[in-house]
PDB file of C-alpha atoms and ligand atoms in Angstrom:
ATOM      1  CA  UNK A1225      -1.122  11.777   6.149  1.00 86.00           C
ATOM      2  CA  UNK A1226       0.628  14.818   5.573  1.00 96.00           C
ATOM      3  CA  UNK A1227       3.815  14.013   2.897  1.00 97.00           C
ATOM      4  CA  UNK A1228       6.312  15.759   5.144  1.00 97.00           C
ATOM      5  CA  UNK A1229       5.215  13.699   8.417  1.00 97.00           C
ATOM      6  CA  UNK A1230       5.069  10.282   6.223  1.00 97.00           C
ATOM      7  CA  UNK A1231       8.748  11.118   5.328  1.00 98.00           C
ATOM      8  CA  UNK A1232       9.775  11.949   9.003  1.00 98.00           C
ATOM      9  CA  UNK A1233       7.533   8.678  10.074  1.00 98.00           C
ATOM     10  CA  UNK A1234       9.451   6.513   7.717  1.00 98.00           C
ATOM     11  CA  UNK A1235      13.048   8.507   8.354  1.00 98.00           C
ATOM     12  CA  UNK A1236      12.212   7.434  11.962  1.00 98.00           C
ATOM     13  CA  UNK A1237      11.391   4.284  11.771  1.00 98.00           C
ATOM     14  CA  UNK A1238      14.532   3.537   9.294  1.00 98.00           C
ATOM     15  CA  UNK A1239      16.908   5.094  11.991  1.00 98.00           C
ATOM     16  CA  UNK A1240      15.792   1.877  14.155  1.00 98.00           C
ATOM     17  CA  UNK A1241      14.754  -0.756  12.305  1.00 98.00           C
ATOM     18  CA  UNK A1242      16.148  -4.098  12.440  1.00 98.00           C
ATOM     19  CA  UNK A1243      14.143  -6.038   9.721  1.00 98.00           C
ATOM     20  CA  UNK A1244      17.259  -7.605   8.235  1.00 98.00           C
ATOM     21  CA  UNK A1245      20.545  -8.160   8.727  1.00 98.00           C
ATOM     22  CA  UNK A1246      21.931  -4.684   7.822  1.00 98.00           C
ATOM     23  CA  UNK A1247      21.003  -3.081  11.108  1.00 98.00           C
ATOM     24  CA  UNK A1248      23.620  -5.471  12.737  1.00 97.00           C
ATOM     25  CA  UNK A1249      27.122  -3.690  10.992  1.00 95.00           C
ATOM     26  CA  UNK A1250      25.148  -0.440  10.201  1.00 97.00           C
ATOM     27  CA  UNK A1251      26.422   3.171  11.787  1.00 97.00           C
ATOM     28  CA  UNK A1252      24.037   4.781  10.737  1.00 98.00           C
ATOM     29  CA  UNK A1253      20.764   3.658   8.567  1.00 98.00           C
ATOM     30  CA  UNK A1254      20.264   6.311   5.605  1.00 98.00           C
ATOM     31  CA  UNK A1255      16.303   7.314   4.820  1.00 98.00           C
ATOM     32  CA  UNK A1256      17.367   9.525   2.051  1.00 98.00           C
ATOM     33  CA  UNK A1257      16.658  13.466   1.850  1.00 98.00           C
ATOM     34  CA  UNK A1258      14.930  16.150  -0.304  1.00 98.00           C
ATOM     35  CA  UNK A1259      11.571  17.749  -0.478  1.00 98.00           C
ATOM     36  CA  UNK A1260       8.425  16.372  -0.055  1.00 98.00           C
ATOM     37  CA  UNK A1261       6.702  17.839  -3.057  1.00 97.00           C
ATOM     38  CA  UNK A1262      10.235  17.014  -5.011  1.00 98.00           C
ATOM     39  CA  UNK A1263       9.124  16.642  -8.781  1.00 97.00           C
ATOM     40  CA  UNK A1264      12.236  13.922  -9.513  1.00 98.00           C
ATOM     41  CA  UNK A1265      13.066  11.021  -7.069  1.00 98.00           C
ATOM     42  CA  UNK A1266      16.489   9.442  -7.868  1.00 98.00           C
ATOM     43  CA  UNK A1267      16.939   6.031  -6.309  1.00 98.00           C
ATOM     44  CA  UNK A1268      20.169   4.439  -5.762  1.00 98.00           C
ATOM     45  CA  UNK A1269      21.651   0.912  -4.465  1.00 97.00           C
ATOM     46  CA  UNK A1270      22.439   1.474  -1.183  1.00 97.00           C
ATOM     47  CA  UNK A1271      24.698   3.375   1.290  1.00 97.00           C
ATOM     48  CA  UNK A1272      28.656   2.879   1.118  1.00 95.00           C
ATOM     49  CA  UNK A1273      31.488   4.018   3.287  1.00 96.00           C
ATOM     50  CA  UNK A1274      30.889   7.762   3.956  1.00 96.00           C
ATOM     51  CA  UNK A1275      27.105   7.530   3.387  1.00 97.00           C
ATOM     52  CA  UNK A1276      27.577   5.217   6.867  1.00 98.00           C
ATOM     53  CA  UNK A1277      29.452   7.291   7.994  1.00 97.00           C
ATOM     54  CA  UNK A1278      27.238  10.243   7.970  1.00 97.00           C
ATOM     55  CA  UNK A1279      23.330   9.349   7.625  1.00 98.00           C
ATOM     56  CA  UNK A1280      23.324  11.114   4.392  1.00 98.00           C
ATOM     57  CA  UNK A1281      22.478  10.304   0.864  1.00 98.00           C
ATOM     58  CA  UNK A1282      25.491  10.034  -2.267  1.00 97.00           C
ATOM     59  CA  UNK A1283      28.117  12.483   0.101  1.00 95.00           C
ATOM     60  CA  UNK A1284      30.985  10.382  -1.197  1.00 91.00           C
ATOM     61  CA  UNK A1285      33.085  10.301  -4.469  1.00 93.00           C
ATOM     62  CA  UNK A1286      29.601   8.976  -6.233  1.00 93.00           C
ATOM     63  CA  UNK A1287      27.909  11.624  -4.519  1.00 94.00           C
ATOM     64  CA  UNK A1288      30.031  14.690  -5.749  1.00 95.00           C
ATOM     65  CA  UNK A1289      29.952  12.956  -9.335  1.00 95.00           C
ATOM     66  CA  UNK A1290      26.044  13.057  -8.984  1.00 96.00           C
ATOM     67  CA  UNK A1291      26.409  16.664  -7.788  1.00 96.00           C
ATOM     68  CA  UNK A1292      27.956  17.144 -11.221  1.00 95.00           C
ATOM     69  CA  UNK A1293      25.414  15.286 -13.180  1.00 96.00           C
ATOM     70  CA  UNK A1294      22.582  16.927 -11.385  1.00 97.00           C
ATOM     71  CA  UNK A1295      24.236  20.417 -13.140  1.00 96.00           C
ATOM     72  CA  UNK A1296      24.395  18.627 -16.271  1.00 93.00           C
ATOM     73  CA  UNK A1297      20.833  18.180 -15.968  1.00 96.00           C
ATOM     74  CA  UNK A1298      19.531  21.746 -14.799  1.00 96.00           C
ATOM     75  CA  UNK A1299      18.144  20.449 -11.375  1.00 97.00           C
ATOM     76  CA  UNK A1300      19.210  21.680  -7.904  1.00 97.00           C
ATOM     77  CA  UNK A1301      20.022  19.006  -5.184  1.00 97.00           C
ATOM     78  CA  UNK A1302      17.712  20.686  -3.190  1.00 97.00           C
ATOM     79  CA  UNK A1303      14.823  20.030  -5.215  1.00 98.00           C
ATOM     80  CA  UNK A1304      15.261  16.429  -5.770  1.00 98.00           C
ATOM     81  CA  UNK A1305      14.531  13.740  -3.391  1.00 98.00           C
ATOM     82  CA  UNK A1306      17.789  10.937  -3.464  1.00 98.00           C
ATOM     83  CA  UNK A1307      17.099   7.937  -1.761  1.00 98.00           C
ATOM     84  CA  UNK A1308      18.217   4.178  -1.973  1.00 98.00           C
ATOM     85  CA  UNK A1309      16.640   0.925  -2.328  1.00 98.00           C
ATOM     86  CA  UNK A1310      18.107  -0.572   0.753  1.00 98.00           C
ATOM     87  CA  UNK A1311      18.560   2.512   3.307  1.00 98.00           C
ATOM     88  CA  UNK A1312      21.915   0.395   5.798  1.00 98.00           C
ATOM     89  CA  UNK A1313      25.221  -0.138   3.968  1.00 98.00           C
ATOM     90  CA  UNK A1314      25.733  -4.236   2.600  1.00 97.00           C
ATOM     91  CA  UNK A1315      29.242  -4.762   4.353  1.00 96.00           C
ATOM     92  CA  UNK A1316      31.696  -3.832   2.018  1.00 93.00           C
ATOM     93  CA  UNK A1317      29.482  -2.337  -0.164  1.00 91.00           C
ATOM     94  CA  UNK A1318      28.678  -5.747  -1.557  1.00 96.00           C
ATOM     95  CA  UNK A1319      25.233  -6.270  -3.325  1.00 96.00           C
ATOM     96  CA  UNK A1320      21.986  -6.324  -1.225  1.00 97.00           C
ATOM     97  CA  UNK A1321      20.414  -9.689  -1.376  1.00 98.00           C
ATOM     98  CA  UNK A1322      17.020 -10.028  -2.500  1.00 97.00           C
ATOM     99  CA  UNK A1323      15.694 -10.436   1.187  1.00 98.00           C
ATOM    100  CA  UNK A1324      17.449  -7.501   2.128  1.00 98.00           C
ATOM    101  CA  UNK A1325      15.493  -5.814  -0.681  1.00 98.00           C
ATOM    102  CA  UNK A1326      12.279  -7.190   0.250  1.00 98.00           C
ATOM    103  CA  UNK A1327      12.403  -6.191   3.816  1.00 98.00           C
ATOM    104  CA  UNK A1328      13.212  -2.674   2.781  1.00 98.00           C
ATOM    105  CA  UNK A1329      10.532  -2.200  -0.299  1.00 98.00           C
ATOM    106  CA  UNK A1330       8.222  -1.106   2.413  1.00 97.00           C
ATOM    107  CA  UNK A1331      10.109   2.202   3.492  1.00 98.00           C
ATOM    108  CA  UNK A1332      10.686   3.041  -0.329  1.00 98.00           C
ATOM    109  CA  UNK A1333       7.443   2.414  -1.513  1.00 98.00           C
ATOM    110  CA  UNK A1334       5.738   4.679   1.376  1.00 98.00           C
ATOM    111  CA  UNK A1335       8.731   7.613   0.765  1.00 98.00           C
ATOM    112  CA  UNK A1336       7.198   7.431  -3.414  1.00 98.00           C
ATOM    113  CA  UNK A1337       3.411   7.612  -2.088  1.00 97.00           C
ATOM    114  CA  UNK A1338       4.751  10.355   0.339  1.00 98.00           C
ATOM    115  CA  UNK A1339       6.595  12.325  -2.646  1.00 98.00           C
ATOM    116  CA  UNK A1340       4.426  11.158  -5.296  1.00 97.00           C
ATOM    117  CA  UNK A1341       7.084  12.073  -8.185  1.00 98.00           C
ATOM    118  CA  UNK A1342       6.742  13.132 -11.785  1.00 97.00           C
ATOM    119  CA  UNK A1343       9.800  11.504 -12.489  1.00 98.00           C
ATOM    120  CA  UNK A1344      11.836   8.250 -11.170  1.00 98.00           C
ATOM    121  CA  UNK A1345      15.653   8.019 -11.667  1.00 98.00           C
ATOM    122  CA  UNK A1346      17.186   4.558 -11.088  1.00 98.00           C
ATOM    123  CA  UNK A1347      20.763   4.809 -10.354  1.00 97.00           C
ATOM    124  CA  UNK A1348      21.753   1.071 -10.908  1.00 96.00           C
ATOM    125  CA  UNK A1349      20.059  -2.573 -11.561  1.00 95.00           C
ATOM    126  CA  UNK A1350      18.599  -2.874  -8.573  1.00 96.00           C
ATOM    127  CA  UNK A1351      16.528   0.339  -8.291  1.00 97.00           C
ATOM    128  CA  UNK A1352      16.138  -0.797 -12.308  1.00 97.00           C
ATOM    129  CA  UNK A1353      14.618  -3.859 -11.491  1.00 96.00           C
ATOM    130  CA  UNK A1354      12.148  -2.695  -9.179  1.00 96.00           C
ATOM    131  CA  UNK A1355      10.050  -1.060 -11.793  1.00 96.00           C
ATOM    132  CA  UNK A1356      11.859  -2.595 -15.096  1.00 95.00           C
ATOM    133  CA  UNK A1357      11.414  -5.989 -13.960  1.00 92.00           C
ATOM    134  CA  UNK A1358      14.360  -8.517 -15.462  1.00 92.00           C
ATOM    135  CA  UNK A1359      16.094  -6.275 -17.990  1.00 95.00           C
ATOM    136  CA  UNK A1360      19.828  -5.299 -18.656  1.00 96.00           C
ATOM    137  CA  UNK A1361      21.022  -1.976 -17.961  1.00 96.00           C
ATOM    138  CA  UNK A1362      23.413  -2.123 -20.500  1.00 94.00           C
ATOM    139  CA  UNK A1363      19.821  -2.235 -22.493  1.00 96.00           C
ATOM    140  CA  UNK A1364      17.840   0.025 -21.380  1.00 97.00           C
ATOM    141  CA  UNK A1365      19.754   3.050 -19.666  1.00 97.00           C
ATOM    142  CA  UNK A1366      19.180   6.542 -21.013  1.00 97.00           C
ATOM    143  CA  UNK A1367      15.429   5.255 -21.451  1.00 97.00           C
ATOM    144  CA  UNK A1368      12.448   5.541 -20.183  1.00 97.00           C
ATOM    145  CA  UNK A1369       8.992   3.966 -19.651  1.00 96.00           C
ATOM    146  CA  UNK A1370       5.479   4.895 -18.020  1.00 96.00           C
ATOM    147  CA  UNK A1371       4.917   3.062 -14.686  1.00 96.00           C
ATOM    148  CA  UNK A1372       1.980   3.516 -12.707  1.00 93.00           C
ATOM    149  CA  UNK A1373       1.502   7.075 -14.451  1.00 92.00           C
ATOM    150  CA  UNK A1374       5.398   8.119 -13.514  1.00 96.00           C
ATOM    151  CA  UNK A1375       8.011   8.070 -15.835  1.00 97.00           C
ATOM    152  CA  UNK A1376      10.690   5.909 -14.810  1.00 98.00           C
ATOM    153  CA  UNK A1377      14.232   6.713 -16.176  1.00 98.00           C
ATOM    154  CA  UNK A1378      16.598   3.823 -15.976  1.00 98.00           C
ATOM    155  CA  UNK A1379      20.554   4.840 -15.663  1.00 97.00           C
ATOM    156  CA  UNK A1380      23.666   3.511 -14.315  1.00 97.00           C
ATOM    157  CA  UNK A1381      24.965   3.825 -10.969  1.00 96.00           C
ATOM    158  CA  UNK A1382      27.430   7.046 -10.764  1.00 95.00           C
ATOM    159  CA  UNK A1383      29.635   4.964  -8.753  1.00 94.00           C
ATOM    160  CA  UNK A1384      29.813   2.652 -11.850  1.00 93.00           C
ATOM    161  CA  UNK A1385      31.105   5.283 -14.085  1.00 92.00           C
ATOM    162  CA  UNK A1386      33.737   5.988 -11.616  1.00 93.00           C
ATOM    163  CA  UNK A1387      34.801   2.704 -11.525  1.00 93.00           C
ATOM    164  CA  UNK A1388      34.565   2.030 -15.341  1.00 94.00           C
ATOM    165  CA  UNK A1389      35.645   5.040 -16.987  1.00 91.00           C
ATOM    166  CA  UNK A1390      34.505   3.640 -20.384  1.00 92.00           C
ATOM    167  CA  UNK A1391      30.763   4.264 -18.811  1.00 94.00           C
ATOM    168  CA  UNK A1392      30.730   8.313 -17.831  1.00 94.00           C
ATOM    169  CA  UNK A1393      29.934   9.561 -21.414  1.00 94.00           C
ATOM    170  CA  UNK A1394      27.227   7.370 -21.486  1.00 95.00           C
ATOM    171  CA  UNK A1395      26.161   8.823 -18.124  1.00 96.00           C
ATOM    172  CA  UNK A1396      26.784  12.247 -18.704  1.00 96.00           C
ATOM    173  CA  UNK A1397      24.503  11.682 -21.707  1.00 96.00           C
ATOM    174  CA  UNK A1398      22.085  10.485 -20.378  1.00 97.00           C
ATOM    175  CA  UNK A1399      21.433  12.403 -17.472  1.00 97.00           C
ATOM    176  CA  UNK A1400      21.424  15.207 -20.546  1.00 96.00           C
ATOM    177  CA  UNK A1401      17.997  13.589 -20.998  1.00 97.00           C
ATOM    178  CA  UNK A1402      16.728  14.482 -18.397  1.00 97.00           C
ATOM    179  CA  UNK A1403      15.262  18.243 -18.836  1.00 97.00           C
ATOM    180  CA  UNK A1404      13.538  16.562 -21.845  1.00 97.00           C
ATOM    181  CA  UNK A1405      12.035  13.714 -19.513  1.00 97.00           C
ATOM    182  CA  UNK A1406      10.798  16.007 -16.925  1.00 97.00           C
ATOM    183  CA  UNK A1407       9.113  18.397 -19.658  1.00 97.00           C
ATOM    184  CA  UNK A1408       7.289  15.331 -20.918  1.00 96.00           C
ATOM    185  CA  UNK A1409       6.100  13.951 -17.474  1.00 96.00           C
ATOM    186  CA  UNK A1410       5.195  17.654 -16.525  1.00 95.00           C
ATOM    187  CA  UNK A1411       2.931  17.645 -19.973  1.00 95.00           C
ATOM    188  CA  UNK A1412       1.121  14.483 -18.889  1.00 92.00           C
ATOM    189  CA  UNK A1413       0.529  15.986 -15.586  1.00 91.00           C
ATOM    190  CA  UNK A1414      -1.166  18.885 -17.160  1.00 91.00           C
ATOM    191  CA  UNK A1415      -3.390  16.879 -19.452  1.00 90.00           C
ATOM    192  CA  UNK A1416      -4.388  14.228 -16.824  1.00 86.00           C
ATOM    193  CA  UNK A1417      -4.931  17.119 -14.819  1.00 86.00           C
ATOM    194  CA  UNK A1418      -7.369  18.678 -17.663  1.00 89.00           C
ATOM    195  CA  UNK A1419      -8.770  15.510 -18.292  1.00 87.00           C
ATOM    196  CA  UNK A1420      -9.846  15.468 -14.567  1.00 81.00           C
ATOM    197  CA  UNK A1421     -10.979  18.772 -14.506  1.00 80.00           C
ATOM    198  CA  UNK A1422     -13.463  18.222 -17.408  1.00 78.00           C
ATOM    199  CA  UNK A1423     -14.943  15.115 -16.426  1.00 75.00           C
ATOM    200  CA  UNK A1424     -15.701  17.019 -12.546  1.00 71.00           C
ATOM    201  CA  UNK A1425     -17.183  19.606 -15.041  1.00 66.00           C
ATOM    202  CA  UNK A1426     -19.410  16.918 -16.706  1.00 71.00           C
ATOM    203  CA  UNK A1427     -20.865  16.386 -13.424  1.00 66.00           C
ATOM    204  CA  UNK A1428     -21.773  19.799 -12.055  1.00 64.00           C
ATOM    205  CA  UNK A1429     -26.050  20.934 -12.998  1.00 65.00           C
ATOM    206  CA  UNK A1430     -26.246  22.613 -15.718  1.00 63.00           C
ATOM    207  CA  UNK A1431     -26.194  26.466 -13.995  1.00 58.00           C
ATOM    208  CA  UNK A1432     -22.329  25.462 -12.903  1.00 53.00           C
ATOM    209  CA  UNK A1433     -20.590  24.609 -15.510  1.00 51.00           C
ATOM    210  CA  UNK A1434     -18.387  27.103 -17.345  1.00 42.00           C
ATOM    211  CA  UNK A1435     -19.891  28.838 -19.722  1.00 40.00           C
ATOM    212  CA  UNK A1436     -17.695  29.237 -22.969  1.00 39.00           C
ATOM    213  CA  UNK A1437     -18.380  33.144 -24.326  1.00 35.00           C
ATOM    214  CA  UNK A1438     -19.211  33.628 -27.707  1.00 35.00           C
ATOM    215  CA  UNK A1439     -17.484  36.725 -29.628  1.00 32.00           C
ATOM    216  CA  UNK A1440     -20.510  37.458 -31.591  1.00 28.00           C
TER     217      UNK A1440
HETATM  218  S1  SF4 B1567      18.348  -2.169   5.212  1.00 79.46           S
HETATM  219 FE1  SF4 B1567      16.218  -1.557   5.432  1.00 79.46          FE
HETATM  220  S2  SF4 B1567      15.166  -3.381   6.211  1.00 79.46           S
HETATM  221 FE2  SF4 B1567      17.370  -3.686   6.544  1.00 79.46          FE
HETATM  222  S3  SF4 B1567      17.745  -2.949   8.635  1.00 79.46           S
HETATM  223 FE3  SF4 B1567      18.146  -1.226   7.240  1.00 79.46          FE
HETATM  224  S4  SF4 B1567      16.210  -0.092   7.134  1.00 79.46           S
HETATM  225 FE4  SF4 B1567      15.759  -2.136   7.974  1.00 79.46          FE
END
């Protein structure tokens, strides 16, 4: 399928679905927004107060503090696809339990086969732990790892920084990272895409492969 029409299939879907609890205090259920060809997908917890509010995506006080941190690390909104992990707000903006996170996995992992992204931001422990498995944030932010050929980049929750002003230079430094990250996923991409290249080469007859020219 088309990535655009997977994102507007699972956008739809999301709107209306009632596969756990959330649906029942939700206003409105939050897919997430950006491209479909976005290079970095940032993934967050889930939606609070004015994300409810609105359908959108980080439009709160976290969201304006991402706005900044997206700056901070060259990229345009626009460009990136931001998404959460559990698309209706936990009451309260308490945790999402883990069968709250199970039910959703399905509309998250279909948005990263839709977007298929160079780059993964988690923004908190449990987008972390999706790909990181049982680590601690306190650990591993600021770092990053290969999985499934993307380069996941663990960080803390903007919202957390607010909160715990202790955390933001630790934020703001790592999302400095970032340019660096995406230059070294975009390499990869390049030499898979070389590697892939060559070995389609290896299989043409002989009269189609590229001929290299000689200077003498
Ligand atoms: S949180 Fe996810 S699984 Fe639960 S009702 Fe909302 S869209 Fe459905």
């Amino acid at each position: 399928m088309d990535p655009l029409d997977l994102l507007n299939q699972v956008a739809a879907e999301v709107r209306v679905c009632v596969q756990c609890q959330l649906n029942v205090s939700r206003k409105n259920a939050v897919p997430g927004e950006g491209p479909p060809n976005a290079e970095v997908l940032f993934i967050g917890e889930g939606p609070g107060f004015y994300e409810n509010e609105q359908g959108r995506p980080f439009v709160g006080a976290a969201g304006k503090f991402l706005d900044e941190l997206l700056q901070r690390a060259h990229l345009q909104r626009e460009k990136v696809f931001i998404t959460n992990v559990v698309k209706c707000r936990p009451p309260g903006n308490r945790d999402p339990l883990p069968e709250e996170l199970e039910a959703c996995s399905w509309f998250l992992d279909r948005q990263i086969e839709a977007i298929n992204p160079m780059v993964i931001v988690t923004l908190g422990r449990f987008s972390m732990a999706k790909f990181m498995g049982n680590v601690r944030i306190s650990d591993v932010h600021g770092q990053s790892r290969w999985v499934n050929g993307r380069l996941v980049v663990a960080m803390f929750h903007p919202a957390a920084a607010l909160h715990q002003p202790s955390l933001k230079n630790a934020v703001l430094d790592d999302f400095g990272r970032l340019p660096g990250y995406l230059t070294q996923a975009r390499t990869n991409r390049d030499k898979m895409q070389a590697v892939q290249v060559t070995s389609e080469d290896e299989n043409l007859p002989d009269e189609d492969k590229p001929t290299q020219l000689s200077l003498f």
